[in-house]
Short mmCIF file of C-alpha atoms in Angstrom, two decimals:
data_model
loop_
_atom_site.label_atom_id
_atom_site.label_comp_id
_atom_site.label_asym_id
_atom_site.label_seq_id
_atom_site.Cartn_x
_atom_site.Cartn_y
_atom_site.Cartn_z
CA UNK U 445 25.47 -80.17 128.50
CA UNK U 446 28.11 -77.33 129.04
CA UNK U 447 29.23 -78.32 125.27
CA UNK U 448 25.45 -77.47 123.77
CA UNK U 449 25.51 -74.77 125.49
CA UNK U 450 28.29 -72.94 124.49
CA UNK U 451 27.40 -74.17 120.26
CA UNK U 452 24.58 -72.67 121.00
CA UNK U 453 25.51 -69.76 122.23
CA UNK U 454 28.11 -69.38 119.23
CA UNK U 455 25.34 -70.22 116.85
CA UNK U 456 23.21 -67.07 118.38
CA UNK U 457 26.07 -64.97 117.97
CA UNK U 458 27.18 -65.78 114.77
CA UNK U 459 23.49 -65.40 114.10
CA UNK U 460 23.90 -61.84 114.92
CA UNK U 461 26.67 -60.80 113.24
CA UNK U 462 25.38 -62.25 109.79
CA UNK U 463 22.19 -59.79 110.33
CA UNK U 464 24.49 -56.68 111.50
CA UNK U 465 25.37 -56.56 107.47
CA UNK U 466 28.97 -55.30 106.62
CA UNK U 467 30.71 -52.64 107.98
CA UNK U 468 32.77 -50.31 105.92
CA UNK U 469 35.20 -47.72 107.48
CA UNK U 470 34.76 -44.72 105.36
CA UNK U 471 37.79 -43.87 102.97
CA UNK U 472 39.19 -40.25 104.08
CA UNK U 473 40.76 -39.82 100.52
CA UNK U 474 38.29 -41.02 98.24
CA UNK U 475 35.43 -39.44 99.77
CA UNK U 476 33.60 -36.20 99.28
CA UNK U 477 31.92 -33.13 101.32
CA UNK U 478 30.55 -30.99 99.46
CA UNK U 479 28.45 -27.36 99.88
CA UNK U 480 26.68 -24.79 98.19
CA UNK U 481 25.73 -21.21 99.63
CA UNK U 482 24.74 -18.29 97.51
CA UNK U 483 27.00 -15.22 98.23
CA UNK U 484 25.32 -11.85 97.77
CA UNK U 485 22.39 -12.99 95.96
CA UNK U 486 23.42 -14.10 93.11
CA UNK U 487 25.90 -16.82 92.25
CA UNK U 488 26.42 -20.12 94.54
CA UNK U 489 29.47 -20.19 96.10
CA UNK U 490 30.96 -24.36 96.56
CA UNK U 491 32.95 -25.19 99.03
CA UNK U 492 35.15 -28.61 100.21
CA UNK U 493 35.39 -30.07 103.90
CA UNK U 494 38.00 -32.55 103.12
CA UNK U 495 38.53 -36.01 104.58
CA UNK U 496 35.54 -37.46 105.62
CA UNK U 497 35.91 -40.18 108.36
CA UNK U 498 33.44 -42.50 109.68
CA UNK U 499 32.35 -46.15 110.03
CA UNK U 500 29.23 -47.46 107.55
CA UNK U 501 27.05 -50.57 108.78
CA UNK U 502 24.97 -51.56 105.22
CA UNK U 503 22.73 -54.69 105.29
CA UNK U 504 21.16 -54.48 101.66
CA UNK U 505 19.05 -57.26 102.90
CA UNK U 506 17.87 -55.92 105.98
CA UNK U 507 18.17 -51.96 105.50
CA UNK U 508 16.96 -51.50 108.70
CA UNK U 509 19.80 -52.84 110.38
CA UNK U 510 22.00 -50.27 108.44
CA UNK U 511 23.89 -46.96 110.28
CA UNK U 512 25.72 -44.07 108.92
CA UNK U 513 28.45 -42.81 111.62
CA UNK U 514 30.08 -39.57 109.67
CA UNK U 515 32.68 -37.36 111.02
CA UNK U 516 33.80 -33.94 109.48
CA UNK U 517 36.37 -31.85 111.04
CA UNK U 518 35.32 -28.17 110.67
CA UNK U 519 39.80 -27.17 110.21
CA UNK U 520 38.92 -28.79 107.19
CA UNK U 521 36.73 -26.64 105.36
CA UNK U 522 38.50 -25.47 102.11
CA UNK U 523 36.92 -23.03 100.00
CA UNK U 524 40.00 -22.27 97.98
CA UNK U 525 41.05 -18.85 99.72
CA UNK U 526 42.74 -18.95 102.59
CA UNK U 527 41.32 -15.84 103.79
CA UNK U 528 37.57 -16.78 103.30
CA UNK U 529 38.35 -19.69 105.14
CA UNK U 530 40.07 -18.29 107.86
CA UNK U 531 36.27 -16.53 108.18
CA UNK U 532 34.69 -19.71 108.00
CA UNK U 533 36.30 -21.52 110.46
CA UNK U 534 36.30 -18.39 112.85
CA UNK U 535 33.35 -17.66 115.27
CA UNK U 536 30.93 -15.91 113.41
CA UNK U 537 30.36 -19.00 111.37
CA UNK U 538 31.75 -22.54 111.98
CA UNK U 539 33.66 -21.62 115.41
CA UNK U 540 36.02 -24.10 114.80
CA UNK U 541 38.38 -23.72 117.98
CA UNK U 542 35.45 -24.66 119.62
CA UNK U 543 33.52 -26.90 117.76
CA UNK U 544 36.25 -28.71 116.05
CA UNK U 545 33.53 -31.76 114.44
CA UNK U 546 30.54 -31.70 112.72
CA UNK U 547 29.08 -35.56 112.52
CA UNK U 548 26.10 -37.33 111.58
CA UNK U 549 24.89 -40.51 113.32
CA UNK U 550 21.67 -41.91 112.38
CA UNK U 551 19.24 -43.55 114.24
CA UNK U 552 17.03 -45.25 112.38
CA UNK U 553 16.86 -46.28 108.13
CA UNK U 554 14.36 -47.34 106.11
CA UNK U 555 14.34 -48.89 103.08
CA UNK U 556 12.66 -46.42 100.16
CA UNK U 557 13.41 -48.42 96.96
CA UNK U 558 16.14 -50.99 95.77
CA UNK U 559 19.37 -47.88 95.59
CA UNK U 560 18.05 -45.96 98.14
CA UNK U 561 17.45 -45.18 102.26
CA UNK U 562 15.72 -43.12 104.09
CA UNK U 563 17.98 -42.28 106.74
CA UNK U 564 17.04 -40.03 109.83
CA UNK U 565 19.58 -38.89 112.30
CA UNK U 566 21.28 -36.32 114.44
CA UNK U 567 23.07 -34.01 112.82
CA UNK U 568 25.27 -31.66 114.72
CA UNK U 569 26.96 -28.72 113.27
CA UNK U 570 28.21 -25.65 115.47
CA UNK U 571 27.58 -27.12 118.54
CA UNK U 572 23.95 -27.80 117.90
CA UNK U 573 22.10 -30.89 117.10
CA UNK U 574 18.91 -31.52 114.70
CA UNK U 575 17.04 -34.49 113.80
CA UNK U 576 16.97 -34.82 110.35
CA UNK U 577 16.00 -37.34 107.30
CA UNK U 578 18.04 -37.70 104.13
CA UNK U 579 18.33 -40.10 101.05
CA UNK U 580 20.70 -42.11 100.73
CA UNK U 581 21.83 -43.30 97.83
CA UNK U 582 23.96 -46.84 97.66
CA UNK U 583 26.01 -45.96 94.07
CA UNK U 584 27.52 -49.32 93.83
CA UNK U 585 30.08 -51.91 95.40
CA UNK U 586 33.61 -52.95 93.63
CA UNK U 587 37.04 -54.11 94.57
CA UNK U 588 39.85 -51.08 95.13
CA UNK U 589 43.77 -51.62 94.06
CA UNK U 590 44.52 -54.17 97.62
CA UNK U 591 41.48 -56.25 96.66
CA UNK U 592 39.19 -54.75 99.61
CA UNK U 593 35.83 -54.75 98.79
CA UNK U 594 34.32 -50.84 98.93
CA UNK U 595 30.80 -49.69 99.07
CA UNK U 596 29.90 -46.37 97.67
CA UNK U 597 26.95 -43.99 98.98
CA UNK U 598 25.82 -40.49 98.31
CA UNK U 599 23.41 -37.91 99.86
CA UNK U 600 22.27 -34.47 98.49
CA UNK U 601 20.09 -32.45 101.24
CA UNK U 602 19.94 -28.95 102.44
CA UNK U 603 20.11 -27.35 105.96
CA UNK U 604 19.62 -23.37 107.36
CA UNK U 605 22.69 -22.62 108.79
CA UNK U 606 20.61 -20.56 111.10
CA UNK U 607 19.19 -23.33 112.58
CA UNK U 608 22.63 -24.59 114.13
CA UNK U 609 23.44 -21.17 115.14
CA UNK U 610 25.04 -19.63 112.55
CA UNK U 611 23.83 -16.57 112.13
CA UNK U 612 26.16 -13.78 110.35
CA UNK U 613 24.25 -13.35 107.08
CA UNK U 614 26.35 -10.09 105.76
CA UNK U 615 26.14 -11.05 101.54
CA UNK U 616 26.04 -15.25 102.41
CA UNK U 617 22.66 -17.19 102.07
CA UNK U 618 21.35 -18.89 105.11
CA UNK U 619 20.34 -22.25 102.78
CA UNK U 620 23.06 -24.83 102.85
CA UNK U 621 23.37 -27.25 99.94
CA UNK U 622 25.53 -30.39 101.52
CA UNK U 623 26.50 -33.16 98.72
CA UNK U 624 28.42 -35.51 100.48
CA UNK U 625 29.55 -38.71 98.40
CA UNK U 626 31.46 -41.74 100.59
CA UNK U 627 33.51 -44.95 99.60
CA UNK U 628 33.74 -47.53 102.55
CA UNK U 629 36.01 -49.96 102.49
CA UNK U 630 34.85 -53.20 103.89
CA UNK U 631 36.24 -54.17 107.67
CA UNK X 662 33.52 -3.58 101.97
CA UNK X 663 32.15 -0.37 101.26
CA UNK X 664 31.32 2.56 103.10
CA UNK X 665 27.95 2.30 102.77
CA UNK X 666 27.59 -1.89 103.85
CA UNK X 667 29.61 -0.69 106.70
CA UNK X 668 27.37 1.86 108.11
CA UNK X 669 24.22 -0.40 107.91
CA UNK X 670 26.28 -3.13 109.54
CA UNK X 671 27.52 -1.02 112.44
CA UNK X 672 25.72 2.02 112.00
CA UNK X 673 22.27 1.26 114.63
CA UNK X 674 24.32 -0.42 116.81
CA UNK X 675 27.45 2.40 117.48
CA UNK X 676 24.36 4.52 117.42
CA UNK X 677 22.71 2.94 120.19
CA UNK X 678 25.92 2.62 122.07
CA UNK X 679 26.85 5.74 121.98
CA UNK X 680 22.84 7.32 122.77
CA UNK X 681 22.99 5.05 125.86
CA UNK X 682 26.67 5.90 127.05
CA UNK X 683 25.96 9.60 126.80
CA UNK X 684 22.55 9.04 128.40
CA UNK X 685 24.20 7.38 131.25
CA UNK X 686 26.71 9.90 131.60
CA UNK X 687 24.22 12.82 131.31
CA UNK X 688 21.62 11.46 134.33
CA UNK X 689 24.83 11.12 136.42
CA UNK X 690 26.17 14.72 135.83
CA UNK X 691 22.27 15.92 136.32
CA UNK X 692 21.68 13.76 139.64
CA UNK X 693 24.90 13.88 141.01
CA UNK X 694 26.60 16.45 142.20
CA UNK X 695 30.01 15.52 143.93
CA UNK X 696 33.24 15.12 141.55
CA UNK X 697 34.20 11.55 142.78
CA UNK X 698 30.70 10.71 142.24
CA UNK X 699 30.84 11.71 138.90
CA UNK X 700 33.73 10.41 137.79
CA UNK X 701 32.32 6.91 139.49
CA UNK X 702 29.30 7.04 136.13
CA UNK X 703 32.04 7.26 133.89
CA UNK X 704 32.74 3.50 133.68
CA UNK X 705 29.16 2.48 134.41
CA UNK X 706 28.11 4.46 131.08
CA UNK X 707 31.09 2.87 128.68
CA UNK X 708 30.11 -0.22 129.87
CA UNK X 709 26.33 0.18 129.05
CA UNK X 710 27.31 1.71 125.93
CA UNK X 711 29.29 -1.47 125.30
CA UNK X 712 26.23 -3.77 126.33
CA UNK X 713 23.73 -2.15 123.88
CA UNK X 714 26.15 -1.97 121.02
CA UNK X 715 27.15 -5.95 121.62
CA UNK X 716 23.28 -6.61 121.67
CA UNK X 717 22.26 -5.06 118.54
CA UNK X 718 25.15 -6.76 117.23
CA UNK X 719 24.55 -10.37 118.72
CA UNK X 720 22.52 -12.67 120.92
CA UNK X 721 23.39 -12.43 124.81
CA UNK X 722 25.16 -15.45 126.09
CA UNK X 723 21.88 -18.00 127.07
CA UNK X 724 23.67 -20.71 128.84
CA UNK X 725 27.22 -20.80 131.25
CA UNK X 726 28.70 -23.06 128.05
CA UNK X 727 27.98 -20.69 125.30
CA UNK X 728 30.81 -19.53 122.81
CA UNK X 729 34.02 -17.79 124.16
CA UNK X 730 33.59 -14.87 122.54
CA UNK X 731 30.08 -13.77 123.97
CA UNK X 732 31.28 -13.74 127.24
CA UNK X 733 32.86 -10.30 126.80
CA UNK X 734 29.84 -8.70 127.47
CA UNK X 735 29.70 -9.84 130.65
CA UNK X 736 33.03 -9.04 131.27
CA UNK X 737 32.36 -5.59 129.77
CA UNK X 738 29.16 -5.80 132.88
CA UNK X 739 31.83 -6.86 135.50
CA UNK X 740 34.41 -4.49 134.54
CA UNK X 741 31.91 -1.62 134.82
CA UNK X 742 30.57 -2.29 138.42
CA UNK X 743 33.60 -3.33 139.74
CA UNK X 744 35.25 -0.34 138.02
CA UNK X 745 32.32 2.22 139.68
CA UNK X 746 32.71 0.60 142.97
CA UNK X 747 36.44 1.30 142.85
CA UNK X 748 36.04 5.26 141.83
CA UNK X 749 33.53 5.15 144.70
CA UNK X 750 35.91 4.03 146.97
CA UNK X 751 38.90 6.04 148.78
CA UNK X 752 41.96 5.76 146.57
CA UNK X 753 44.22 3.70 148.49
CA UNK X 754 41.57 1.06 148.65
CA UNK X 755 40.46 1.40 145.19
CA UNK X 756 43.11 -1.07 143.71
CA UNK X 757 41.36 -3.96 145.48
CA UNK X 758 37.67 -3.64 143.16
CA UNK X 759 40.95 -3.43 140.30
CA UNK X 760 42.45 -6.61 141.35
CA UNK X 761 39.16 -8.27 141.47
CA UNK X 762 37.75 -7.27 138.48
CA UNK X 763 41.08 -8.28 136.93
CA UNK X 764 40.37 -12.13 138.33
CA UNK X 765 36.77 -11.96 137.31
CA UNK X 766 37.54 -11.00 133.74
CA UNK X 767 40.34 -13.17 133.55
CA UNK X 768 38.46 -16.50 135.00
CA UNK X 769 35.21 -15.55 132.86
CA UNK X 770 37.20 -15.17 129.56
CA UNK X 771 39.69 -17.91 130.63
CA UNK X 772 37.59 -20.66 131.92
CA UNK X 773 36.46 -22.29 128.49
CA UNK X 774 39.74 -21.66 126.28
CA UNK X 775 40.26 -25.85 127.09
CA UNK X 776 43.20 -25.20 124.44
CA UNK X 777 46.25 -23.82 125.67
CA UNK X 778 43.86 -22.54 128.42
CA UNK X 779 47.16 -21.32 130.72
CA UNK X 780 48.98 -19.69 128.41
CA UNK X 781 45.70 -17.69 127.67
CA UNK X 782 44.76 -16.74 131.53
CA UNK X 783 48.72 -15.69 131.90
CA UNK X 784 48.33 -13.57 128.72
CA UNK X 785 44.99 -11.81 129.81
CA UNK X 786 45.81 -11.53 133.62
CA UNK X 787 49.18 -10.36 133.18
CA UNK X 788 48.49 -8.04 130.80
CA UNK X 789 45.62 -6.71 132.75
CA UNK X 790 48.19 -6.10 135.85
CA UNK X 791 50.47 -4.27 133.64
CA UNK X 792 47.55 -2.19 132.23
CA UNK X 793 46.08 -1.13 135.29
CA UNK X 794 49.68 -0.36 136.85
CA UNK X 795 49.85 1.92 133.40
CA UNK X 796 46.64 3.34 134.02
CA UNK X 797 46.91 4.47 137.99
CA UNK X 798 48.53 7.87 137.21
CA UNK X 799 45.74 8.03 134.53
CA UNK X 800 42.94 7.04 136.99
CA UNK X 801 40.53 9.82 138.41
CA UNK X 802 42.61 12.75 137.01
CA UNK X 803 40.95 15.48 135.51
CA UNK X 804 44.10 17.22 133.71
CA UNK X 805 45.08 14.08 132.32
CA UNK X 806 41.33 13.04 130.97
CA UNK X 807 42.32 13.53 127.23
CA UNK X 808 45.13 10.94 127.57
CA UNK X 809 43.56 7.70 127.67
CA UNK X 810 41.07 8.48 125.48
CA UNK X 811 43.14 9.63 122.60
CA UNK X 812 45.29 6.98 122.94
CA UNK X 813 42.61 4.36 123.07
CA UNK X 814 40.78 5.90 119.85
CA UNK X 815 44.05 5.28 118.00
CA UNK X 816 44.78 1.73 119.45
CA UNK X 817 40.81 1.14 118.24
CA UNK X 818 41.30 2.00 115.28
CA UNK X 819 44.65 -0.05 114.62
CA UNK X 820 42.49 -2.59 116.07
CA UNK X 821 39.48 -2.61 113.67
CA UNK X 822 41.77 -2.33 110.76
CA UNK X 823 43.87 -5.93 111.80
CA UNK X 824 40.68 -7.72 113.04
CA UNK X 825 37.78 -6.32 110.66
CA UNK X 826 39.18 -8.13 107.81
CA UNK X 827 40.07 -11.56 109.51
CA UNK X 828 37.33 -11.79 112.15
CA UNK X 829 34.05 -9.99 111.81
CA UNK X 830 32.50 -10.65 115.33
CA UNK X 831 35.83 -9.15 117.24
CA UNK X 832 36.09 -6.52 114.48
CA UNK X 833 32.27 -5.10 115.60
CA UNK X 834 33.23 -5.43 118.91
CA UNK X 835 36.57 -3.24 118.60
CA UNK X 836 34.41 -1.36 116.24
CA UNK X 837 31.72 -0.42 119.23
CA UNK X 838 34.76 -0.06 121.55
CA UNK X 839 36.60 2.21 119.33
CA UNK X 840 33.16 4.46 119.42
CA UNK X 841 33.02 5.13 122.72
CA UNK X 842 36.55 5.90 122.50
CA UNK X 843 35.93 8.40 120.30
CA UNK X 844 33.16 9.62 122.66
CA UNK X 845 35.10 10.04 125.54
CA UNK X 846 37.86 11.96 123.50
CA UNK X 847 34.95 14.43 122.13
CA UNK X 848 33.63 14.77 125.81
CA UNK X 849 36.70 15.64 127.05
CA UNK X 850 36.49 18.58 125.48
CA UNK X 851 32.78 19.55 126.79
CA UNK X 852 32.98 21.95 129.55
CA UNK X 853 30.18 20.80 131.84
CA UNK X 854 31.54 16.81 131.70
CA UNK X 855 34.68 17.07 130.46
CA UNK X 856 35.92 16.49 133.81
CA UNK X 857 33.89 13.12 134.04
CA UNK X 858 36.06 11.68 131.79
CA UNK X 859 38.68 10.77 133.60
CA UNK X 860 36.84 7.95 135.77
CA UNK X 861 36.55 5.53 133.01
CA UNK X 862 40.03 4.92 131.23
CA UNK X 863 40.74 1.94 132.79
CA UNK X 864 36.99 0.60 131.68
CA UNK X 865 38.09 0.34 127.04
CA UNK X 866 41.30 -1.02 128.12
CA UNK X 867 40.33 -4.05 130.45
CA UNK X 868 37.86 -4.84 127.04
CA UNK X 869 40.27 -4.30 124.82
CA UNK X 870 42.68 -6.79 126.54
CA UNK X 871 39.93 -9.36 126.72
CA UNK X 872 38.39 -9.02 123.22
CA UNK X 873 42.50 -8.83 121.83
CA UNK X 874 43.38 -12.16 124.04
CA UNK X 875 39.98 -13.76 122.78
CA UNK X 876 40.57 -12.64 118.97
CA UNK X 877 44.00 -13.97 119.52
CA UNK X 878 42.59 -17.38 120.45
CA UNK X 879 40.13 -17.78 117.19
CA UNK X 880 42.63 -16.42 114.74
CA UNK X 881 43.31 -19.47 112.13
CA UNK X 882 47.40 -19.47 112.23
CA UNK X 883 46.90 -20.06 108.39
CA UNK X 884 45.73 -16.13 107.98
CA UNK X 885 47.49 -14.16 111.01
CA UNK X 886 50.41 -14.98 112.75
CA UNK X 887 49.45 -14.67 116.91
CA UNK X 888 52.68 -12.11 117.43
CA UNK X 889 50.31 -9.35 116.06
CA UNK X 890 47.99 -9.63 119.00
CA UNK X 891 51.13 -9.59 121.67
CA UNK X 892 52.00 -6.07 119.35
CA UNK X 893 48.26 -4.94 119.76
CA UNK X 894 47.61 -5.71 123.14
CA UNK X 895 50.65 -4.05 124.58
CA UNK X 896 49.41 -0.42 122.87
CA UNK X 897 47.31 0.75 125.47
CA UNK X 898 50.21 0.74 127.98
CA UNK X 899 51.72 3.66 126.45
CA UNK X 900 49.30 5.66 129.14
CA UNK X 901 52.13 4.36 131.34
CA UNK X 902 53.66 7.74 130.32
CA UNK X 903 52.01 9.39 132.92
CA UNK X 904 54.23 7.92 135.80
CA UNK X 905 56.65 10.35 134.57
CA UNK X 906 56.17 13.22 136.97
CA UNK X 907 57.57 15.72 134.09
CA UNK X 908 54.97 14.71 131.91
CA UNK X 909 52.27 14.18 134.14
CA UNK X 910 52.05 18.23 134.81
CA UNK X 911 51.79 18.72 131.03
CA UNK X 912 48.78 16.94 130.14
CA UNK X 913 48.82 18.00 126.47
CA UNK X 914 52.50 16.76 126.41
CA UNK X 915 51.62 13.73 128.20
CA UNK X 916 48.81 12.57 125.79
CA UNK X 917 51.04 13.04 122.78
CA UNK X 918 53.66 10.79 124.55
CA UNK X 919 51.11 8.16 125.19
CA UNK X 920 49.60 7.96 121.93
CA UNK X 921 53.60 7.88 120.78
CA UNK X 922 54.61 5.39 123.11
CA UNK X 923 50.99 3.32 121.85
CA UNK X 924 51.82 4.01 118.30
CA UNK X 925 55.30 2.53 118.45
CA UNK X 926 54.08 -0.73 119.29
CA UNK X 927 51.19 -0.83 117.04
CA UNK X 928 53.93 -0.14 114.15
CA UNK X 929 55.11 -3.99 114.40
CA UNK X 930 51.66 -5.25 114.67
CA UNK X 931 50.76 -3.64 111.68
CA UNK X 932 54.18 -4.10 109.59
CA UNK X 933 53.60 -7.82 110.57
CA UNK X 934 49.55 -8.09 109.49
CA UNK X 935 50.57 -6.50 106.27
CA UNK X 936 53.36 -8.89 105.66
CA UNK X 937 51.35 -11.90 106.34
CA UNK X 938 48.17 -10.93 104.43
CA UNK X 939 46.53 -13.57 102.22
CA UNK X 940 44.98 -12.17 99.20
CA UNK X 941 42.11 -10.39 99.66
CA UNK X 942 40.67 -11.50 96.65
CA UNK X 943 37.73 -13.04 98.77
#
């Protein structure tokens, strides 16, 4: 009895873990964060927060069952001038010191068509978190250089800095354009 | 940044700084009448100057975990009460609203540095000890009311100019500081409350030790090496001067030593901030 108990409790969890999908630790060096602003106006201004971190959960057959756990550390931000982003990370805009992260973690996706999600989850930049929905795009799967499996997804979506607090507007636009492009590799 | 950016960006709120600090000081020379009680205002008006220029600037602190940095204006509220309620007081017991004041600041600015959070109390309350022993000679006398003053305006300025370009929020603070500054040094020379003066010297100083030790904690190591705050914040000691009884009967000759003794350590800061600079091809 004890015997069909326990197969049948490994049966359930196997069970489980099938549905849970693959999980893919997101690839610090081969994935992107990317912004726009628009300083004084007239041109957009891009900007790099480097090395993305995180943990992926994609189930292409149940997208539902899919997460998106993304890390960024605000020390990171790299705009290519050392004084601008000495600015940046300082209190008037990122506060860095004090809010050292800026992550993502959804909480629930849908499926929108065969590439894409629609992903909505917290969002918390500054210090302050907002519910929001973005598409996600899955750009493909391949093998890297060791033979791991990677998965790649992308997101385009814009935020008001204003709305997490950030509100020194002196010449810099208060719409944020975020690209942010990841590679998992498979766990 | 140009002249003209810089007076819409700072312009209303130095203005309403200074309308409100003058205000204050101008009920208090019409309502009261006694000297001590006059020079009591004197902190009570830089500090409300201070607390209208920071909120035309920025939003009050909401919540007891807000940012660092918007804490000094509650410091700025401390230090002037506690600062008023020592001028009120007889002199020998006026050190103890000092010493308070000196832990209130120090715990409020202190308490959410989580980094290094020691090293940053030590900084601020030991460099608040050493200011206010600098400042007792200074404290509550008339002759000597242009000293502080003078010497604060230039350790403002030197201020504004090293901060302003790294770290806007601190550089509008300093900036609204070094304004009322400048007010008290013009007042000084008013007849009728000239003599008010005085009261408030240690009042810039205990901010300008908080906003240099909070400044010193956002800097980004990448674009200022620390070592320039430490060179900034020990400035306004030169009013230490004073404790030289030769130069405290010569009050002219007193306030030029200060501002020497003030400028000599601002020399490093600034050799050091200009030796450092990134480009500022931003």
């Amino acid at each position: 009895m004890k015997l069909w108990q326990t197969v049948a409790a490994l049966v359930v969890v196997a069970g489980g873990a099938l549905a849970m999908g693959d999980t893919y630790g997101v690839d610090p060096v081969h994935s992107s964060a990317v912004f726009r602003i628009k300083h004084m106006g007239a041109t957009y201004l891009y900007g790099r927060i480097n090395g993305p971190e995180g943990t992926v959960v994609y189930d292409a057959a149940k997208p539902e069952a899919s997460s998106f756990d993304v890390t960024l550390k605000a020390d990171n931000i790299d705009t290519g001038n050392k004084m601008r982003d000495g600015d940046l990370k300082g209190p008037n805009y990122f506060n860095a010191k004090e809010f050292s992260t800026l992550t993502f973690k959804s909480t629930s996706v849908k499926k929108a068509d065969a590439t894409h999600l629609d992903v909505t989850g917290d969002l918390t930049i500054h210090g302050v978190t907002k519910s929001v929905t973005v598409s996600i795009e899955h750009t493909g799967d391949g093998k890297n250089m060791k033979g791991t499996t990677v998965s790649g997804f992308e997101t385009t979506f814009t935020i008001n800095r204003s709305d997490f607090g950030m509100k020194e507007m002196q010449g810099v636009g208060n719409e944020v354009k975020i690209m942010v492009a990841l590679e998992g590799d498979k766990k | 940044m140009s002249f003209s950016t810089l007076v819409a960006m700072l312009g209303p709120a130095v203005g309403v700084a200074l309308a409100l600090a003058l205000g204050v000081m101008g009920l208090g020379f019409l309502v009261l009448w006694k000297r001590a009680e006059r020079y009591a205002v004197m902190p009570m008006a830089l500090a409300a100057g201070f607390v209208a220029g920071y909120a035309k600037l920025f939003d009050l602190p909401a919540k007891w975990d807000d940012e660092i940095w918007k804490w000094v204006v509650v410091s700025a509220v401390v230090a002037g009460v506690l600062l008023t309620i020592g001028n009120l007081l007889p002199r020998k017991f006026e050190w103890l609203a000092w010493v308070v004041m000196a832990v209130g600041v120090s715990c409020l600015t202190g308490r959410r540095i989580r980094e290094d959070s020691g090293y940053y109390m030590a900084a601020l309350g030991g460099g608040l000890v050493l200011y206010l022993a600098a400042y007792w000679p200074v404290a509550r006398d008339a002759r000597l009311r242009r000293v502080w003053p003078v010497m604060m305006l230039m350790c403002g300025v030197a201020a504004v100019a090293l901060v302003m370009p790294f770290e806007l929020n601190h550089g509008r603070m300093f900036f609204v500081l070094t304004a009322l500054a400048g007010l008290s040094v013009a007042a000084g020379f008013l007849r009728p409350i000239g003599r008010m003066v005085a009261g408030g010297g240690v009042f810039p100083a205990v901010i300008f030790a908080v906003l240099t030790t909070t400044a010193a904690f956002y800097m980004v190591p990448d674009t200022y090496p620390r070592s320039v705050f430490f060179w900034l914040g020990a400035a306004p000691l030169g009013a230490g001067v004073a404790w030289v009884p030769w130069l405290k009967r010569r009050p002219w000759r007193c306030a030029i030593a200060a501002t020497a003794v003030a400028g000599a350590l601002l020399v490093p800061a600034i050799v050091i901030a200009i030796n450092n600079a990134p480009p500022m091809d931003v």
